[in-house]
CSV table of C-alpha atoms in Angstrom, one decimal:
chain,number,residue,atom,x,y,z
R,1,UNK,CA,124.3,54.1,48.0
R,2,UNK,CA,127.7,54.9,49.4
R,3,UNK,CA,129.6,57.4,47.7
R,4,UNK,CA,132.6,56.0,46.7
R,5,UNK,CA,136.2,57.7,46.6
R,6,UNK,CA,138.6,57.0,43.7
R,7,UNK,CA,141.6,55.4,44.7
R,8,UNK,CA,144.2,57.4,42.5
R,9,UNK,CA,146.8,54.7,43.2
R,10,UNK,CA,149.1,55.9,40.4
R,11,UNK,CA,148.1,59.6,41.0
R,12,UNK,CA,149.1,59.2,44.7
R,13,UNK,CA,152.7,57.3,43.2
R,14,UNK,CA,153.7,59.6,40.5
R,15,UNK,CA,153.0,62.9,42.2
R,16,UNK,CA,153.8,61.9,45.9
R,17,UNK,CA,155.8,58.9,45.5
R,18,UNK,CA,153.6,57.4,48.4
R,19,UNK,CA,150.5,55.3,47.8
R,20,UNK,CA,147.6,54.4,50.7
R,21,UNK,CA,147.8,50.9,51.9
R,22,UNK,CA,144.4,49.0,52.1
R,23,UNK,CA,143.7,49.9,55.6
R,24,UNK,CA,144.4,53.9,54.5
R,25,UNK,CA,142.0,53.5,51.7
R,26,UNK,CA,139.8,52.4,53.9
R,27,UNK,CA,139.7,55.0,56.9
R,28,UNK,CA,140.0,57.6,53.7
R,29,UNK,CA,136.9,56.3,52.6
R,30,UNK,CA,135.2,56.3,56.4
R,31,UNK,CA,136.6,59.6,56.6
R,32,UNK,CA,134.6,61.0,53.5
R,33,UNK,CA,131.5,59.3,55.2
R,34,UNK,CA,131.9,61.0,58.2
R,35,UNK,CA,132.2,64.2,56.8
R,36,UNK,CA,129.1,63.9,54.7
R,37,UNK,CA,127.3,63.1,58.0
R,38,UNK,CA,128.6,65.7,60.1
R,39,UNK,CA,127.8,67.9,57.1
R,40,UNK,CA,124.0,67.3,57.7
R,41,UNK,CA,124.5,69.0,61.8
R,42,UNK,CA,127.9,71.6,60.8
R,43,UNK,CA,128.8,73.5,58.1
R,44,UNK,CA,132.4,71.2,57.9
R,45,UNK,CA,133.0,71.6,54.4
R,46,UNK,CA,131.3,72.8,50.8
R,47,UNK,CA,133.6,69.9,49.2
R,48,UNK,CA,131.4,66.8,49.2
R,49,UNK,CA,131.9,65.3,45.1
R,50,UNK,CA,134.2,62.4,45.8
R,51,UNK,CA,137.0,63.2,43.1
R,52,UNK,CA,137.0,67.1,44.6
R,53,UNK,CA,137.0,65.9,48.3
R,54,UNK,CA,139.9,63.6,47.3
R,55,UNK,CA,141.9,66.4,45.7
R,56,UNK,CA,141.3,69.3,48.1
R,57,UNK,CA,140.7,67.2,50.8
R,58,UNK,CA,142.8,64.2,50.9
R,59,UNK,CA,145.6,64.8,48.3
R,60,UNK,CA,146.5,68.8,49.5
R,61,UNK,CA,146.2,67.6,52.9
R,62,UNK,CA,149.7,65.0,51.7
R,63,UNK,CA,151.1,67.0,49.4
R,64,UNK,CA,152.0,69.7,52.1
R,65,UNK,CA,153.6,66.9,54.5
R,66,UNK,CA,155.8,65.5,51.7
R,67,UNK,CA,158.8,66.0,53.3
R,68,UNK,CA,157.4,63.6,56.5
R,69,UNK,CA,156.1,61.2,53.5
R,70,UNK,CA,159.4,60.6,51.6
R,71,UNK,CA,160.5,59.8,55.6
R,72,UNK,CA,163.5,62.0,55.5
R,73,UNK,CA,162.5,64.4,58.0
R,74,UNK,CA,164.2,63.9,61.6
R,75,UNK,CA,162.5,63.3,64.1
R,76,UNK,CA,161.1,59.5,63.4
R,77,UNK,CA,158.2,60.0,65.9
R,78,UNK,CA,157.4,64.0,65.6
R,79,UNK,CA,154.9,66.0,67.5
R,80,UNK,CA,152.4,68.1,64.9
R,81,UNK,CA,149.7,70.4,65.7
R,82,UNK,CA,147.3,71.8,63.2
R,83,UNK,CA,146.1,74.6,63.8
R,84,UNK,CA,142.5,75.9,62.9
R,85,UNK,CA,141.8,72.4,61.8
R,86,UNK,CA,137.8,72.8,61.2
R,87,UNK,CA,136.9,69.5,59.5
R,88,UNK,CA,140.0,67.9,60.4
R,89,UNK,CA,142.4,69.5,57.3
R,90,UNK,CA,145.1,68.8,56.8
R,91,UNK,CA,145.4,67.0,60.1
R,92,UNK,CA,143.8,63.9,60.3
R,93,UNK,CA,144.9,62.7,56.7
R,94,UNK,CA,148.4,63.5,58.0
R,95,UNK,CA,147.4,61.1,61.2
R,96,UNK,CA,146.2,58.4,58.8
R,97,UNK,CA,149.6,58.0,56.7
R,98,UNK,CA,152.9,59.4,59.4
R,99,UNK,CA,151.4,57.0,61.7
R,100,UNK,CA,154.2,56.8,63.8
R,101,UNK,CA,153.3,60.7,64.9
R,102,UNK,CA,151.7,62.5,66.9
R,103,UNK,CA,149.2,65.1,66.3
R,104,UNK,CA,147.0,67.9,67.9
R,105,UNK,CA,144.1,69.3,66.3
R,106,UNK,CA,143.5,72.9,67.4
R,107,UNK,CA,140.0,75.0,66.6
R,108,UNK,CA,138.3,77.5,68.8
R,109,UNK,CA,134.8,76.2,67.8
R,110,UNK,CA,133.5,73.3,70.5
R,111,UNK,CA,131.1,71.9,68.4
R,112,UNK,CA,133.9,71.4,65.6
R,113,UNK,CA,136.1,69.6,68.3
R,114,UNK,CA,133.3,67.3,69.7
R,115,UNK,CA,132.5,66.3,66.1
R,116,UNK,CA,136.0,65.8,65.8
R,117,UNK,CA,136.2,64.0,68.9
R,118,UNK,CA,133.7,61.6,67.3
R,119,UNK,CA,135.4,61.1,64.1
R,120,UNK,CA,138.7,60.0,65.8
R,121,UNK,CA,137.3,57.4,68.2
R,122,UNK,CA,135.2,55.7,64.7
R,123,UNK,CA,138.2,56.0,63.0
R,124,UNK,CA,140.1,54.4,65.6
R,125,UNK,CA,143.0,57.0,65.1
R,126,UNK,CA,144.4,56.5,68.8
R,127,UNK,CA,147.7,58.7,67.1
R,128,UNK,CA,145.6,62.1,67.2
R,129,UNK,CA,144.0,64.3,70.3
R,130,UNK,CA,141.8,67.3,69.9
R,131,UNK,CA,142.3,70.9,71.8
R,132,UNK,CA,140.1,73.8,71.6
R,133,UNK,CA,141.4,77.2,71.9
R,134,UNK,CA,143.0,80.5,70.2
R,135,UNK,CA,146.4,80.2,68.7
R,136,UNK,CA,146.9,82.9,70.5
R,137,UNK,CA,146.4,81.6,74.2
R,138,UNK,CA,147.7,78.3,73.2
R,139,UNK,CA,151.3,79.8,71.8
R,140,UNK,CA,151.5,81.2,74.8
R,141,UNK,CA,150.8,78.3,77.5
R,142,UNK,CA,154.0,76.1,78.7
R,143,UNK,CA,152.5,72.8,77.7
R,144,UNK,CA,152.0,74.1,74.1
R,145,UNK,CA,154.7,76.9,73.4
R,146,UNK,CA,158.3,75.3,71.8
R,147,UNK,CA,156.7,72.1,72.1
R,148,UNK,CA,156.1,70.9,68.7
R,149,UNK,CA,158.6,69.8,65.7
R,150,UNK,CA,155.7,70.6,63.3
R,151,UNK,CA,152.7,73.1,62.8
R,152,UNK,CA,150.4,72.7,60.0
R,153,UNK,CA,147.7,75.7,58.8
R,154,UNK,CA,145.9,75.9,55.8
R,155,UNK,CA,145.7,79.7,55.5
R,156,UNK,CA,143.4,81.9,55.7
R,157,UNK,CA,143.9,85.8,55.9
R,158,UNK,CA,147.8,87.2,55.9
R,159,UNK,CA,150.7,84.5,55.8
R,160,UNK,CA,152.4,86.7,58.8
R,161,UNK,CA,149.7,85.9,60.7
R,162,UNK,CA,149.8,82.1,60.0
R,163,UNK,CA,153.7,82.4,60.8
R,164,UNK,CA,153.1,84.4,64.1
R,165,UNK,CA,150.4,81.8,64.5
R,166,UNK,CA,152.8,78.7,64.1
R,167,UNK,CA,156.1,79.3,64.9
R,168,UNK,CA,155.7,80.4,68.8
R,169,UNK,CA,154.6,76.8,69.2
R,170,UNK,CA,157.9,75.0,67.5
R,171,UNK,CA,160.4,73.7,69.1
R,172,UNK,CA,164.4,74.9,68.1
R,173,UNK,CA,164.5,73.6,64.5
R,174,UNK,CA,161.1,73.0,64.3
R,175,UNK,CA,158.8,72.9,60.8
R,176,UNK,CA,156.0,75.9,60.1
R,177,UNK,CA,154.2,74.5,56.9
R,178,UNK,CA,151.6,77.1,55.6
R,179,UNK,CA,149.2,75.9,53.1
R,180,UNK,CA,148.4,78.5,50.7
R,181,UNK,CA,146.6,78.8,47.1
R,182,UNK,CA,148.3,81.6,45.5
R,183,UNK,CA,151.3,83.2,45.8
R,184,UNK,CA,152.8,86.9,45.3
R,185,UNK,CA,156.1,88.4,45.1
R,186,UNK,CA,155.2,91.2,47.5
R,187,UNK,CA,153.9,88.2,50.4
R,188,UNK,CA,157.3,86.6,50.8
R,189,UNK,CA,158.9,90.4,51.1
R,190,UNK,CA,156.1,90.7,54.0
R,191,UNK,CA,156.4,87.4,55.1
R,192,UNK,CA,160.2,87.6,55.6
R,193,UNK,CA,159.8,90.6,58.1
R,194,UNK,CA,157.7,88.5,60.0
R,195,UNK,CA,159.3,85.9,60.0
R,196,UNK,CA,162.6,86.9,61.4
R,197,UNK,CA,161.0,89.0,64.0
R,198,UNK,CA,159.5,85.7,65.2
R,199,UNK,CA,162.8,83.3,65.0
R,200,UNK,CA,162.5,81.8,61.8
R,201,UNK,CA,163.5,81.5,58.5
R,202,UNK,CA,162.0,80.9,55.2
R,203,UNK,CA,163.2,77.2,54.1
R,204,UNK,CA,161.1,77.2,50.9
R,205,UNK,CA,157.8,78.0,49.0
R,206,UNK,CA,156.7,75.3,46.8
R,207,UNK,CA,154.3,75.5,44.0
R,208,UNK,CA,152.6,72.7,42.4
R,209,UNK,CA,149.6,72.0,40.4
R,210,UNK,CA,146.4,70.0,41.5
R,211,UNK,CA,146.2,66.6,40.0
R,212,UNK,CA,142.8,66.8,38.7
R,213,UNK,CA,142.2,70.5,38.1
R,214,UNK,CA,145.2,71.4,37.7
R,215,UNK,CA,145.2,74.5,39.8
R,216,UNK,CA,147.7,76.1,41.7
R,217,UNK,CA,148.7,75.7,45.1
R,218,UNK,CA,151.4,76.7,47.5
R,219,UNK,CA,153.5,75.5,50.6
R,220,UNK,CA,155.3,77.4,52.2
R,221,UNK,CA,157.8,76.3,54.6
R,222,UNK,CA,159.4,78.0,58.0
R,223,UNK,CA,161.8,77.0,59.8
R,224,UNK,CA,162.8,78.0,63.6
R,225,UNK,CA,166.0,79.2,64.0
R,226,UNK,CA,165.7,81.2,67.5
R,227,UNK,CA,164.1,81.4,70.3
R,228,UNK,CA,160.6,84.0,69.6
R,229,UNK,CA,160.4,86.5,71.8
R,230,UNK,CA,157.9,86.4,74.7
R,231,UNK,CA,155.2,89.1,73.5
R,232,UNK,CA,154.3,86.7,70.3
R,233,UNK,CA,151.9,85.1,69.7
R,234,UNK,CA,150.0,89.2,70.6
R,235,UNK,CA,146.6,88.8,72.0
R,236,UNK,CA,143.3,87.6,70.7
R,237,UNK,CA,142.6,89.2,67.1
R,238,UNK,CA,145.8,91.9,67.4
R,239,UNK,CA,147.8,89.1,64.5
R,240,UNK,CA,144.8,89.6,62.0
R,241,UNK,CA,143.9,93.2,62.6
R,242,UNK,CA,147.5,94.5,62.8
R,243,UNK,CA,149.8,91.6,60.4
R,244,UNK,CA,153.2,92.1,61.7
């Protein structure tokens, strides 16, 4: 017996104005499977219910792109990379629906990559390539640095860190989006120190409420204004222990 994901059609309408096609539903649903496998070998994810998976895994994962969704974000074919992407989130649901992008899936751990590796050749997603590495080393390498029009990180630890993590890696005018669950005052005053030290901007920080349990979520969005001077991304581990 399968476990089956709900569909949500008129979730997926009212609250992101975008609904899966057939096909989407489909890979959404191999997705899930895949996970639950990979689940047995690597500690992917503790979401495995079908209607949680499909809120935190499927619907976050969207609802943090919506600006790419509604399709009235230049460019038409954009370069993304996620970064710290573990299981594949929020990176491979984004490959699934902006088909016509581009997408990098960074994590330092190689066994997370191979399974990832995996994942994208059943899934047939020929839109999506996987890297291992730091942010740190990778925000600093030429082929990577200034060469993306959007990062994606669901965050974990200090937002300055996900913004010295991200916006290094965008190009001039360039999209940081930070997923985030909850939200202080006193974090957008630290974040905006950060943030113009690096060459961005805060565009906006969105809040929103789950469809199904109603809890509270946040995206925030940078933009890149200026170039980011040379010394950021710092070293391996100096972001988290020392949050600019």
């Amino acid at each position: 017996m399968t476990n089956l994901l709900p569909e949500m059609a008129e979730i997926w309408q009212q609250t992101l104005n975008w609904q899966p096609t057939v096909q989407q539903q489909e890979q959404f649903q191999r997705l899930y499977e895949l996970i639950l496998e990979g689940n047995r070998q690597l500690n992917l994810t503790r979401i495995t219910d079908p209607q949680e998976f499909w809120e935190k895994h499927l619907w976050d994962s969207l609802r943090g792109i919506l600006p790419l969704l509604s399709g009235n974000l230049p460019p038409a074919s954009p370069t993304i990379i996620d970064i710290g992407t573990g299981a594949g989130f929020p990176g491979v649901p984004v490959a699934m629906t902006v088909t016509n992008c581009t997408i990098t899936l960074l994590d330092s751990t190689q066994k997370k990559i191979t399974f990832l590796d995996n994942l994208l050749s059943e899934l047939a997603l020929t839109n999506a390539k996987t890297l291992v590495g730091r942010a740190e080393e990778i925000g600093q390498h030429p082929q990577h640095r200034k060469a993306y029009d959007i990062a994606l990180i669901r965050a974990v630890g200090a937002v300055s860190v996900c913004a010295e993590y991200t916006l290094p890696l965008l190009k001039q005018g360039g999209l940081a989006i930070i997923y985030r669950g909850n939200w202080t005052k006193d974090e957008t005053t630290a974040l905006q120190n950060a943030v113009k030290l690096l060459g961005g901007v805060i565009e906006s920080i969105e809040q929103f409420t789950t469809p199904l349990s109603h809890s509270i979520r946040h995206c925030v969005y940078l933009r890149k204004v200026a170039t980011t001077p040379v010394q950021f991304p710092r070293p391996i581990g100096v972001p988290t222990q020392k949050p600019l």
